[in-house]
Amino acid sequence: MVRVAIVGAGVVGASIARVLTMYEGFEVVLVEREPDVGWGVSKANTSVIHPGHEEDPREHPLRARLCVEGNRLWREWVRDLDIPARWPGELMVFSSPEEEREARRYVELARLNGVPGVRLVYGRELRALEPSVNPSALGAVYAPTAGTISPFEAVAAIVENAVENGARLLVEAEVLRVRVEGGAVRGLETTRGFVEADIVVNAAGLRADEISRSAGVEPEFRIRPRRGEYLIFDEDVPVKPARILHTVPTPVTKGVYALTTVHGNLLLGPTAEDLPYEAKDEASTTREGLERVMSEAAKLLRELPPASKLVRTFAGLRPEPPGGRWLIKAYDDPWGFVNVAGIRSPGLTAAPAIAHHVANLIAEAYGIQLRRRADWSPRRRGIERLAGRSLGEIDEMVRRNPDYGEIVCRCKMVSKAEVLEAVERIRRIGARPTLDGVKFRVQAGFGRCQGSFCRWRIALLIARATGQPLHSVLVGRGPYAIGDVKVLLRGGAA
Amino acid sequence: MIERSFDVVVIGGGPAGMAAAARAAELGLRAALVESRDLLGGIPLQCIHPGFGVHCFGEDLTGTQFAYRLIDRVERSGAEVLLRAHVHSVDVVAHDEKVVNVIAPEGVLKLRCRAIVYAAGARERTIFEIGVVGDRPAGVFTAGEAQLLMDLYGVMPGREVVIVGSGDVGLIVARRFALEGARVRAVVEIMPWPGGLMRNVVQCLTDFSIPLLLNHAVVRIVGKRRVEKVVVARVGEDLKPVPGTEFEIPCDTVVVAAGLRPDVDLLERMGAAIDPATGGPVVNELLETTIPGVFAAGNALVVNDLVDYAVEQGERAAEGAKLFVEGGGLPAADWKPVVPGRNVRFAVPHYVSGERGVTIYARVQRPERGVLVQVPELGLRRYVTAVRPAEMIRLELGREAFERAGALERLTLEVVPRG
């Protein structure tokens, strides 16, 4: 058996784990520093599966190829893994002749990259494609293959499937360094002990540069965090786009998007702001950033949502490598070290294609023959959801399992059954159940009340399922509360 | 699916809903009370402080005691109580026929009825709604959630607390934290005056030496795993932070008590008209919304500062439902608008007929001393030593007042300086 340790259970690491389990002879362990999977770059992004017409193949041939391939692969992956997805196509909206000139470039790139269906649309056709577009828009580049998925649910689904096929997940294990002896990797030194491995795949997102340096390679390679801020609005805003809309990209950003998420919310964002190298935890929002998103989004939509319909704001960090170049490479020295680093946009789109590419790279570099496993299971079923079902279907679900008849989160109509199932699945992959983990899997607490009605109920369900005290249930990285109500009067909390 | 039939279905088992269901049953209607939690009582259950029921029961009760008085009344009334019952949707079949679709552990229930009293309460404004930016760590609670954790589940949310908002809820929660040994660093209020009743400012803050920062806002939260501090700034007259006035308060807990909004999601989906000033539905004097036979009461109608008002509204709505059920609709009437005049932010109900007495609930825009609260069309004026946005004006207009006034176009409620 070839033991492979993957650093980072984001969408890239998880996809690599899944693809490696397709083949005979690999023993895969995913090593993650957070309590759950997908909490880094993969959790907070635009959620778009790009068509691939924004990648210049002369500058970034690998990015261009894997983006187009990834778009195609996701269609299979979302079906096999039951990941919420929509494929409405996208419109890159231009409002001035200069922007139009810039936009035309992307039709040419689409041709070079073999992205199907990309063309310019104007006037009546534009408004037919998108009734909510701003009337001052001149036209748009229409790319029918664009889609949107739930990125977090995607990571959870991919890991569930990888684990079912034999991969192992180790959470709350921060990698301290890659251990190299005699010119070859021996494994990972982590805060939860040593993980032996013959091959180490570095998919550590924002920290991939540090991991790489600890293996003794790419001393100059540094990842800069690029912050993107977003606003999420309620499902019932007056104007919600049918397609994925975005402004014409500039050298630093893909532009600001306005889209309806797979869960029916309006998402606006992101900004693009380069932060200092060391600011790898700085996912805070700013007033200026959020205002900028709103003013950019005004170019896209004929009506902006009212402030009263704001559900949440958030920010995510994207790992920006030098020159925007992905660093995907298998090394001879140290033998067994593989970088999958600096995976900036379109990383989410390309992830499945990156995973296949990396599997081939490993096979070639280390002389391993890839033989498909006969017993590999491609499928994973999602958590059966109440929301969006007819009353007849709901009645049937409740009769099968009365826990479906107990609504825990009223904003997003999530039942006790779904929350318990989320907790069970988190435990099954070997992660730690948290309020965020449940929220991102079944949307409980994602509605307009932001959990003020239901967070305690979900915390209670987690506490009962795990046998831990209510106050110690984790929200995200920190605990919900500090102890029992008399803890301070007794002389302070632990 | 299980089909049931009632005269009136009351949605929400808090004070307004309990009062509505009990009153409807007492009036001889077949009433159902639908509550999503596994017990009746609503928010007062978690209010272990006194100040409840002075008007209703002539006694000063805790919230919990108050809730149980109403629970007893519901039980005696014969209204049918459905717990763990979530209202999925309402189908309006005809003007006097509705189906309330309910998800419950026994399956989907279809409750056919003629009238509905909507008493789903309010929800708390969140940290995002009030424009606070920064990190999103553990340690941020709404006041209701913090109170529930302490008083229903015996859990302490944190030790160093900043409260956002000085409404009654914020004040009472500040004291609750102090009583359990937490250090309340500050109560931060964006307005130039406290949002809650004066007695609460004294009893909850002054008596516990808790600083109240008026004209200030929490602008940013800082913390990775748990809240570490907040950034506070002074605000200008436009309520926007003044650059350069920022300072930090170290804390591990932020409690958002920035006000309530009527929870009208279902009413909106049914197409009821909403008053932007109250955030609740537009109603007539029987608290009927713009959808015939759908009544509203309690904090789902308008955010009240006394629970007794919520009870009174529940009873009024039940009386409206009784008229509606018996007449196959409310009698036709020439509805006159109630118009908020000088220094009045809103007045509820929005329409009156003049054919029966009516209770008007209103709030002022800003504090004022030595004023007259008046309805010029009725020749009605009442001297008040002080009005404040935190204290609701409750005005009872008897039927005689309308008879004396004769034909009316509208009613204006205004607050004017005495002079």
Short mmCIF file of N, CA, C and O in Angstrom, two decimals, chain A residues 236 281-287 290 309-315 391-392 394-395 398-399 402 404-407 410 413 448-453 455-457 460 470-471 475 477-489 493-494, chain B residues 1-2 36-37 84 86 88-89 101 103-108 110 120 122-124 126 128-129 131 133-136 138 140-142 145 148-150 153-159 176 179-182 219-220 224-226 241 263 265 268:
data_model
loop_
_atom_site.label_atom_id
_atom_site.label_comp_id
_atom_site.label_asym_id
_atom_site.label_seq_id
_atom_site.Cartn_x
_atom_site.Cartn_y
_atom_site.Cartn_z
N ASP A 236 -36.79 36.36 -0.16
CA ASP A 236 -37.93 37.08 -0.71
C ASP A 236 -37.59 38.53 -1.09
O ASP A 236 -38.45 39.40 -1.02
N ASP A 281 -5.69 34.92 8.74
CA ASP A 281 -6.93 34.68 9.49
C ASP A 281 -7.85 35.90 9.42
O ASP A 281 -8.84 35.98 10.13
N GLU A 282 -7.50 36.86 8.57
CA GLU A 282 -8.16 38.17 8.63
C GLU A 282 -9.46 38.20 7.80
O GLU A 282 -9.62 39.09 6.97
N ALA A 283 -10.35 37.28 8.05
CA ALA A 283 -11.58 37.24 7.25
C ALA A 283 -12.66 38.12 7.86
O ALA A 283 -13.81 37.73 8.00
N SER A 284 -12.27 39.34 8.23
CA SER A 284 -13.27 40.24 8.81
C SER A 284 -13.89 41.08 7.71
O SER A 284 -13.28 41.33 6.68
N THR A 285 -15.10 41.52 7.96
CA THR A 285 -15.77 42.39 6.99
C THR A 285 -15.47 43.84 7.34
O THR A 285 -15.07 44.15 8.47
N THR A 286 -15.65 44.72 6.37
CA THR A 286 -15.44 46.15 6.59
C THR A 286 -16.62 46.91 5.99
O THR A 286 -17.25 46.44 5.05
N ARG A 287 -16.89 48.05 6.57
CA ARG A 287 -17.97 48.89 6.07
C ARG A 287 -17.71 49.30 4.61
O ARG A 287 -18.59 49.22 3.76
N LEU A 290 -18.17 46.38 2.09
CA LEU A 290 -19.56 46.02 1.85
C LEU A 290 -20.26 47.10 1.02
O LEU A 290 -21.08 46.80 0.15
N LYS A 309 -33.63 43.39 4.26
CA LYS A 309 -33.61 41.97 3.85
C LYS A 309 -32.21 41.36 3.94
O LYS A 309 -31.99 40.25 3.47
N LEU A 310 -31.27 42.11 4.53
CA LEU A 310 -29.92 41.57 4.70
C LEU A 310 -29.95 40.46 5.75
O LEU A 310 -30.46 40.64 6.85
N VAL A 311 -29.42 39.31 5.38
CA VAL A 311 -29.39 38.18 6.31
C VAL A 311 -28.04 38.09 6.99
O VAL A 311 -27.94 37.83 8.18
N ARG A 312 -26.99 38.32 6.23
CA ARG A 312 -25.65 38.10 6.78
C ARG A 312 -24.60 38.73 5.87
O ARG A 312 -24.81 38.86 4.67
N THR A 313 -23.51 39.13 6.47
CA THR A 313 -22.35 39.53 5.68
C THR A 313 -21.22 38.58 6.05
O THR A 313 -21.19 38.04 7.15
N PHE A 314 -20.30 38.36 5.13
CA PHE A 314 -19.14 37.53 5.46
C PHE A 314 -17.99 37.89 4.55
O PHE A 314 -18.16 38.61 3.57
N ALA A 315 -16.82 37.40 4.90
CA ALA A 315 -15.65 37.60 4.06
C ALA A 315 -14.91 36.29 3.97
O ALA A 315 -14.94 35.47 4.88
N LEU A 391 -46.69 19.26 0.47
CA LEU A 391 -47.27 18.81 1.74
C LEU A 391 -47.44 17.30 1.77
O LEU A 391 -47.22 16.66 2.79
N GLY A 392 -47.82 16.72 0.63
CA GLY A 392 -48.00 15.27 0.55
C GLY A 392 -46.69 14.55 0.83
O GLY A 392 -46.63 13.58 1.59
N ILE A 394 -44.11 15.80 2.44
CA ILE A 394 -43.72 16.04 3.82
C ILE A 394 -44.47 15.09 4.75
O ILE A 394 -43.89 14.47 5.64
N ASP A 395 -45.76 14.92 4.49
CA ASP A 395 -46.59 14.02 5.31
C ASP A 395 -46.00 12.61 5.31
O ASP A 395 -45.85 11.98 6.35
N VAL A 398 -42.78 12.49 7.35
CA VAL A 398 -43.03 12.54 8.80
C VAL A 398 -43.53 11.18 9.29
O VAL A 398 -43.15 10.71 10.36
N ARG A 399 -44.35 10.54 8.49
CA ARG A 399 -44.85 9.22 8.91
C ARG A 399 -43.71 8.19 8.96
O ARG A 399 -43.71 7.31 9.81
N PRO A 402 -40.91 10.52 12.51
CA PRO A 402 -41.60 11.64 13.16
C PRO A 402 -40.69 12.84 13.45
O PRO A 402 -41.19 13.95 13.63
N TYR A 404 -39.02 14.34 11.40
CA TYR A 404 -39.24 15.31 10.31
C TYR A 404 -40.41 16.24 10.66
O TYR A 404 -40.56 17.30 10.08
N GLY A 405 -41.24 15.81 11.60
CA GLY A 405 -42.40 16.60 11.98
C GLY A 405 -42.08 17.64 13.04
O GLY A 405 -42.97 18.34 13.51
N GLU A 406 -40.82 17.71 13.44
CA GLU A 406 -40.44 18.69 14.45
C GLU A 406 -39.52 19.72 13.81
O GLU A 406 -38.34 19.44 13.57
N ILE A 407 -40.07 20.89 13.53
CA ILE A 407 -39.28 21.92 12.83
C ILE A 407 -38.40 22.64 13.85
O ILE A 407 -38.90 23.19 14.84
N ARG A 410 -37.10 27.59 11.83
CA ARG A 410 -38.32 27.92 11.09
C ARG A 410 -38.03 28.75 9.85
O ARG A 410 -38.75 28.65 8.86
N MET A 413 -36.95 26.21 7.45
CA MET A 413 -37.76 25.00 7.61
C MET A 413 -36.91 23.72 7.64
O MET A 413 -36.95 22.89 6.75
N ARG A 448 -33.31 34.36 8.19
CA ARG A 448 -33.32 35.77 8.58
C ARG A 448 -33.07 35.99 10.07
O ARG A 448 -32.57 37.03 10.45
N CYS A 449 -33.41 35.02 10.91
CA CYS A 449 -33.20 35.26 12.35
C CYS A 449 -31.78 34.90 12.75
O CYS A 449 -31.38 35.16 13.88
N GLN A 450 -31.00 34.33 11.84
CA GLN A 450 -29.59 34.00 12.09
C GLN A 450 -29.41 33.18 13.36
O GLN A 450 -28.45 33.37 14.10
N GLY A 451 -30.38 32.33 13.62
CA GLY A 451 -30.23 31.39 14.72
C GLY A 451 -30.74 31.85 16.07
O GLY A 451 -30.63 31.12 17.05
N SER A 452 -31.30 33.08 16.14
CA SER A 452 -31.73 33.51 17.48
C SER A 452 -32.90 32.66 17.98
O SER A 452 -33.10 32.52 19.18
N PHE A 453 -33.67 32.05 17.06
CA PHE A 453 -34.73 31.15 17.50
C PHE A 453 -34.27 29.70 17.66
O PHE A 453 -34.90 28.93 18.37
N ARG A 455 -30.65 28.39 17.49
CA ARG A 455 -29.29 27.93 17.75
C ARG A 455 -29.23 27.08 19.01
O ARG A 455 -28.56 26.05 19.04
N TRP A 456 -29.95 27.48 20.04
CA TRP A 456 -29.94 26.72 21.29
C TRP A 456 -30.55 25.33 21.11
O TRP A 456 -30.14 24.36 21.73
N ARG A 457 -31.55 25.24 20.23
CA ARG A 457 -32.18 23.93 20.01
C ARG A 457 -31.21 23.00 19.31
O ARG A 457 -31.13 21.81 19.61
N LEU A 460 -28.60 21.96 21.73
CA LEU A 460 -29.13 20.90 22.60
C LEU A 460 -29.08 19.54 21.91
O LEU A 460 -28.70 18.54 22.52
N LEU A 470 -24.11 21.34 27.27
CA LEU A 470 -24.60 22.31 26.28
C LEU A 470 -23.60 23.44 26.04
O LEU A 470 -23.34 23.81 24.91
N HIS A 471 -23.01 23.98 27.13
CA HIS A 471 -22.16 25.15 26.96
C HIS A 471 -20.90 24.85 26.17
O HIS A 471 -20.29 25.75 25.60
N VAL A 475 -19.45 26.59 18.48
CA VAL A 475 -20.17 27.34 17.45
C VAL A 475 -19.40 27.16 16.14
O VAL A 475 -19.91 26.61 15.17
N ARG A 477 -15.05 27.81 15.90
CA ARG A 477 -13.84 27.37 16.60
C ARG A 477 -13.98 27.50 18.11
O ARG A 477 -13.23 26.89 18.86
N GLY A 478 -14.92 28.33 18.56
CA GLY A 478 -15.04 28.57 20.00
C GLY A 478 -16.33 27.99 20.55
O GLY A 478 -17.31 27.80 19.83
N PRO A 479 -16.34 27.73 21.88
CA PRO A 479 -17.54 27.15 22.50
C PRO A 479 -18.70 28.15 22.59
O PRO A 479 -18.49 29.36 22.65
N TYR A 480 -19.89 27.60 22.63
CA TYR A 480 -21.14 28.37 22.66
C TYR A 480 -21.22 29.25 23.90
O TYR A 480 -21.59 30.41 23.83
N ALA A 481 -20.87 28.71 25.06
CA ALA A 481 -21.00 29.45 26.32
C ALA A 481 -19.86 29.03 27.23
O ALA A 481 -18.98 28.28 26.81
N ILE A 482 -19.88 29.52 28.50
CA ILE A 482 -18.69 29.29 29.33
C ILE A 482 -18.89 28.27 30.46
O ILE A 482 -17.92 27.84 31.07
N GLY A 483 -20.11 27.91 30.74
CA GLY A 483 -20.32 26.94 31.82
C GLY A 483 -21.76 27.02 32.29
O GLY A 483 -22.61 27.60 31.61
N ASP A 484 -22.03 26.45 33.46
CA ASP A 484 -23.39 26.57 33.98
C ASP A 484 -23.60 27.98 34.51
O ASP A 484 -22.64 28.74 34.68
N VAL A 485 -24.84 28.32 34.79
CA VAL A 485 -25.17 29.73 35.04
C VAL A 485 -24.54 30.27 36.33
O VAL A 485 -24.40 31.47 36.50
N LYS A 486 -24.13 29.40 37.23
CA LYS A 486 -23.54 29.87 38.49
C LYS A 486 -22.01 29.81 38.47
O LYS A 486 -21.37 29.99 39.50
N VAL A 487 -21.46 29.55 37.32
CA VAL A 487 -20.01 29.30 37.26
C VAL A 487 -19.19 30.51 37.73
O VAL A 487 -18.19 30.36 38.42
N LEU A 488 -19.63 31.71 37.41
CA LEU A 488 -18.86 32.90 37.80
C LEU A 488 -18.99 33.16 39.29
O LEU A 488 -18.04 33.55 39.95
N LEU A 489 -20.20 32.93 39.81
CA LEU A 489 -20.42 33.18 41.25
C LEU A 489 -19.62 32.19 42.09
O LEU A 489 -19.24 32.48 43.21
N ALA A 493 -15.00 30.59 35.54
CA ALA A 493 -15.12 29.46 34.64
C ALA A 493 -13.76 28.85 34.39
O ALA A 493 -12.74 29.45 34.67
N ALA A 494 -13.80 27.66 33.87
CA ALA A 494 -12.55 26.96 33.53
C ALA A 494 -11.82 27.73 32.43
O ALA A 494 -12.43 28.38 31.63
N MET B 1 -52.49 12.80 5.34
CA MET B 1 -52.73 14.11 5.96
C MET B 1 -54.01 14.05 6.80
O MET B 1 -54.97 13.41 6.41
N ILE B 2 -53.96 14.73 7.93
CA ILE B 2 -55.10 14.70 8.85
C ILE B 2 -55.89 16.00 8.68
O ILE B 2 -55.31 17.08 8.77
N SER B 36 -45.30 26.24 17.95
CA SER B 36 -44.22 25.45 17.35
C SER B 36 -43.33 24.78 18.41
O SER B 36 -42.74 23.75 18.15
N ARG B 37 -43.26 25.35 19.59
CA ARG B 37 -42.43 24.71 20.61
C ARG B 37 -43.22 23.62 21.33
O ARG B 37 -44.37 23.37 21.01
N ARG B 84 -45.64 21.56 19.22
CA ARG B 84 -44.67 21.11 18.21
C ARG B 84 -45.29 21.15 16.82
O ARG B 84 -45.09 20.26 16.00
N HIS B 86 -45.74 23.30 13.49
CA HIS B 86 -45.15 24.39 12.71
C HIS B 86 -46.08 24.73 11.55
O HIS B 86 -46.46 23.84 10.77
N HIS B 88 -46.83 25.65 8.12
CA HIS B 88 -46.09 25.58 6.86
C HIS B 88 -46.60 26.65 5.91
O HIS B 88 -45.85 27.36 5.27
N SER B 89 -47.92 26.79 5.83
CA SER B 89 -48.52 27.75 4.89
C SER B 89 -50.00 27.87 5.21
O SER B 89 -50.53 27.08 5.98
N ASN B 101 -52.00 24.88 7.01
CA ASN B 101 -51.23 23.63 6.84
C ASN B 101 -50.14 23.58 7.90
O ASN B 101 -49.31 24.48 7.98
N ILE B 103 -47.15 21.32 10.03
CA ILE B 103 -46.29 20.13 10.14
C ILE B 103 -46.15 19.80 11.62
O ILE B 103 -45.76 20.65 12.41
N ALA B 104 -46.49 18.57 11.98
CA ALA B 104 -46.42 18.14 13.38
C ALA B 104 -45.87 16.72 13.40
O ALA B 104 -45.84 16.06 12.36
N PRO B 105 -45.42 16.27 14.58
CA PRO B 105 -44.83 14.92 14.63
C PRO B 105 -45.79 13.81 14.18
O PRO B 105 -45.34 12.74 13.79
N GLU B 106 -47.11 14.07 14.21
CA GLU B 106 -48.03 13.02 13.75
C GLU B 106 -48.30 13.09 12.24
O GLU B 106 -49.01 12.27 11.71
N GLY B 107 -47.72 14.07 11.58
CA GLY B 107 -47.91 14.19 10.13
C GLY B 107 -48.35 15.60 9.78
O GLY B 107 -48.29 16.50 10.61
N VAL B 108 -48.77 15.78 8.53
CA VAL B 108 -49.26 17.09 8.11
C VAL B 108 -50.72 17.21 8.51
O VAL B 108 -51.52 16.32 8.25
N LYS B 110 -54.20 19.45 8.23
CA LYS B 110 -54.86 20.52 7.48
C LYS B 110 -56.00 21.04 8.36
O LYS B 110 -56.97 20.33 8.58
N ALA B 120 -47.71 35.37 16.03
CA ALA B 120 -46.43 34.64 15.98
C ALA B 120 -45.30 35.40 16.66
O ALA B 120 -44.16 34.95 16.64
N ALA B 122 -42.49 38.41 17.64
CA ALA B 122 -41.51 39.21 16.93
C ALA B 122 -40.21 38.44 16.89
O ALA B 122 -40.03 37.45 17.59
N ARG B 123 -39.32 38.89 16.04
CA ARG B 123 -37.97 38.34 16.09
C ARG B 123 -36.99 39.46 16.41
O ARG B 123 -37.29 40.64 16.19
N GLU B 124 -35.84 39.08 16.90
CA GLU B 124 -34.85 40.07 17.29
C GLU B 124 -34.02 40.50 16.10
O GLU B 124 -33.69 39.68 15.24
N THR B 126 -30.69 41.27 14.19
CA THR B 126 -29.41 40.58 14.34
C THR B 126 -28.25 41.56 14.21
O THR B 126 -28.44 42.71 13.80
N PHE B 128 -26.03 41.59 12.07
CA PHE B 128 -25.81 41.97 10.68
C PHE B 128 -26.76 43.07 10.25
O PHE B 128 -26.40 43.99 9.52
N GLU B 129 -28.01 42.98 10.74
CA GLU B 129 -29.01 43.98 10.38
C GLU B 129 -28.63 45.37 10.86
O GLU B 129 -29.01 46.36 10.25
N GLY B 131 -25.67 46.51 11.04
CA GLY B 131 -24.51 47.02 10.32
C GLY B 131 -23.18 46.87 11.04
O GLY B 131 -22.21 47.54 10.69
N VAL B 133 -19.70 45.27 11.58
CA VAL B 133 -18.80 44.50 10.71
C VAL B 133 -17.70 43.87 11.57
O VAL B 133 -17.71 43.97 12.79
N GLY B 134 -16.75 43.24 10.90
CA GLY B 134 -15.61 42.64 11.60
C GLY B 134 -15.64 41.13 11.53
O GLY B 134 -16.05 40.56 10.52
N ASP B 135 -15.25 40.48 12.64
CA ASP B 135 -15.18 39.03 12.68
C ASP B 135 -16.53 38.44 13.07
O ASP B 135 -17.43 39.15 13.51
N ARG B 136 -16.65 37.13 12.93
CA ARG B 136 -17.89 36.43 13.25
C ARG B 136 -17.59 35.25 14.19
O ARG B 136 -17.83 34.10 13.86
N ALA B 138 -17.49 33.00 18.01
CA ALA B 138 -18.44 32.61 19.06
C ALA B 138 -18.51 33.74 20.08
O ALA B 138 -17.57 34.52 20.23
N VAL B 140 -21.37 35.87 20.30
CA VAL B 140 -22.36 36.88 19.92
C VAL B 140 -23.74 36.24 20.07
O VAL B 140 -24.00 35.18 19.52
N PHE B 141 -24.58 36.90 20.85
CA PHE B 141 -25.93 36.38 21.13
C PHE B 141 -26.96 37.47 20.90
O PHE B 141 -26.65 38.65 21.07
N THR B 142 -28.18 37.09 20.60
CA THR B 142 -29.26 38.06 20.75
C THR B 142 -29.67 38.00 22.23
O THR B 142 -29.39 37.02 22.92
N GLU B 145 -31.83 35.02 23.17
CA GLU B 145 -31.10 33.76 23.22
C GLU B 145 -30.29 33.67 24.51
O GLU B 145 -30.28 32.64 25.18
N LEU B 148 -32.67 33.05 27.39
CA LEU B 148 -33.17 31.68 27.36
C LEU B 148 -32.11 30.71 27.88
O LEU B 148 -32.41 29.80 28.65
N LEU B 149 -30.86 30.91 27.46
CA LEU B 149 -29.79 30.01 27.90
C LEU B 149 -29.66 30.06 29.42
O LEU B 149 -29.55 29.02 30.07
N MET B 150 -29.70 31.28 29.96
CA MET B 150 -29.51 31.41 31.41
C MET B 150 -30.70 30.86 32.18
O MET B 150 -30.54 30.12 33.15
N TYR B 153 -32.11 26.99 30.49
CA TYR B 153 -31.16 25.88 30.41
C TYR B 153 -30.00 26.00 31.38
O TYR B 153 -29.11 25.15 31.38
N GLY B 154 -29.98 27.06 32.20
CA GLY B 154 -28.95 27.16 33.22
C GLY B 154 -27.54 27.25 32.68
O GLY B 154 -26.61 26.68 33.25
N VAL B 155 -27.38 27.97 31.58
CA VAL B 155 -26.07 28.07 30.94
C VAL B 155 -25.63 29.53 30.94
O VAL B 155 -26.42 30.44 30.69
N MET B 156 -24.36 29.77 31.26
CA MET B 156 -23.82 31.13 31.30
C MET B 156 -23.15 31.45 29.97
O MET B 156 -22.17 30.83 29.60
N PRO B 157 -23.68 32.47 29.26
CA PRO B 157 -23.11 32.74 27.93
C PRO B 157 -21.69 33.28 27.97
O PRO B 157 -20.89 32.95 27.10
N GLY B 158 -21.35 34.15 28.95
CA GLY B 158 -20.00 34.73 28.94
C GLY B 158 -19.72 35.50 30.21
O GLY B 158 -20.58 35.59 31.09
N ARG B 159 -18.51 36.08 30.30
CA ARG B 159 -18.14 36.75 31.55
C ARG B 159 -17.96 38.25 31.44
O ARG B 159 -18.16 38.97 32.41
N ARG B 176 -29.43 40.89 34.45
CA ARG B 176 -29.40 39.43 34.62
C ARG B 176 -27.96 38.93 34.60
O ARG B 176 -27.57 38.08 35.40
N LEU B 179 -26.22 39.96 37.85
CA LEU B 179 -26.65 39.14 38.98
C LEU B 179 -25.94 37.78 39.01
O LEU B 179 -25.78 37.20 40.07
N GLU B 180 -25.52 37.29 37.87
CA GLU B 180 -24.82 36.00 37.85
C GLU B 180 -23.31 36.17 37.90
O GLU B 180 -22.55 35.23 37.65
N GLY B 181 -22.86 37.40 38.19
CA GLY B 181 -21.43 37.60 38.40
C GLY B 181 -20.64 38.00 37.17
O GLY B 181 -19.42 38.10 37.22
N ALA B 182 -21.34 38.23 36.05
CA ALA B 182 -20.62 38.69 34.87
C ALA B 182 -20.32 40.18 35.01
O ALA B 182 -20.97 40.88 35.79
N VAL B 219 -19.30 49.32 16.29
CA VAL B 219 -19.11 49.30 14.83
C VAL B 219 -18.41 48.03 14.35
O VAL B 219 -18.56 47.62 13.22
N ARG B 220 -17.63 47.38 15.25
CA ARG B 220 -16.84 46.25 14.77
C ARG B 220 -16.63 45.26 15.90
O ARG B 220 -16.46 45.65 17.05
N LYS B 224 -11.13 35.81 17.04
CA LYS B 224 -11.03 34.70 16.10
C LYS B 224 -11.88 33.52 16.55
O LYS B 224 -12.82 33.13 15.89
N ARG B 225 -11.54 32.93 17.70
CA ARG B 225 -12.36 31.82 18.20
C ARG B 225 -13.57 32.35 18.95
O ARG B 225 -14.68 31.89 18.79
N ARG B 226 -13.29 33.34 19.80
CA ARG B 226 -14.31 33.92 20.67
C ARG B 226 -14.15 35.43 20.58
O ARG B 226 -13.06 35.92 20.29
N PRO B 241 -21.28 56.64 12.52
CA PRO B 241 -20.10 56.79 13.37
C PRO B 241 -19.26 58.00 12.96
O PRO B 241 -19.08 58.26 11.77
N ASP B 263 -42.77 39.40 13.43
CA ASP B 263 -42.42 38.28 12.56
C ASP B 263 -43.60 38.03 11.61
O ASP B 263 -44.51 37.28 11.94
N ASP B 265 -43.51 37.03 8.35
CA ASP B 265 -43.16 36.25 7.17
C ASP B 265 -44.39 35.60 6.52
O ASP B 265 -44.65 35.76 5.33
N GLU B 268 -46.88 38.09 5.11
CA GLU B 268 -46.38 38.66 3.85
C GLU B 268 -46.62 37.69 2.71
O GLU B 268 -47.04 38.09 1.63
#
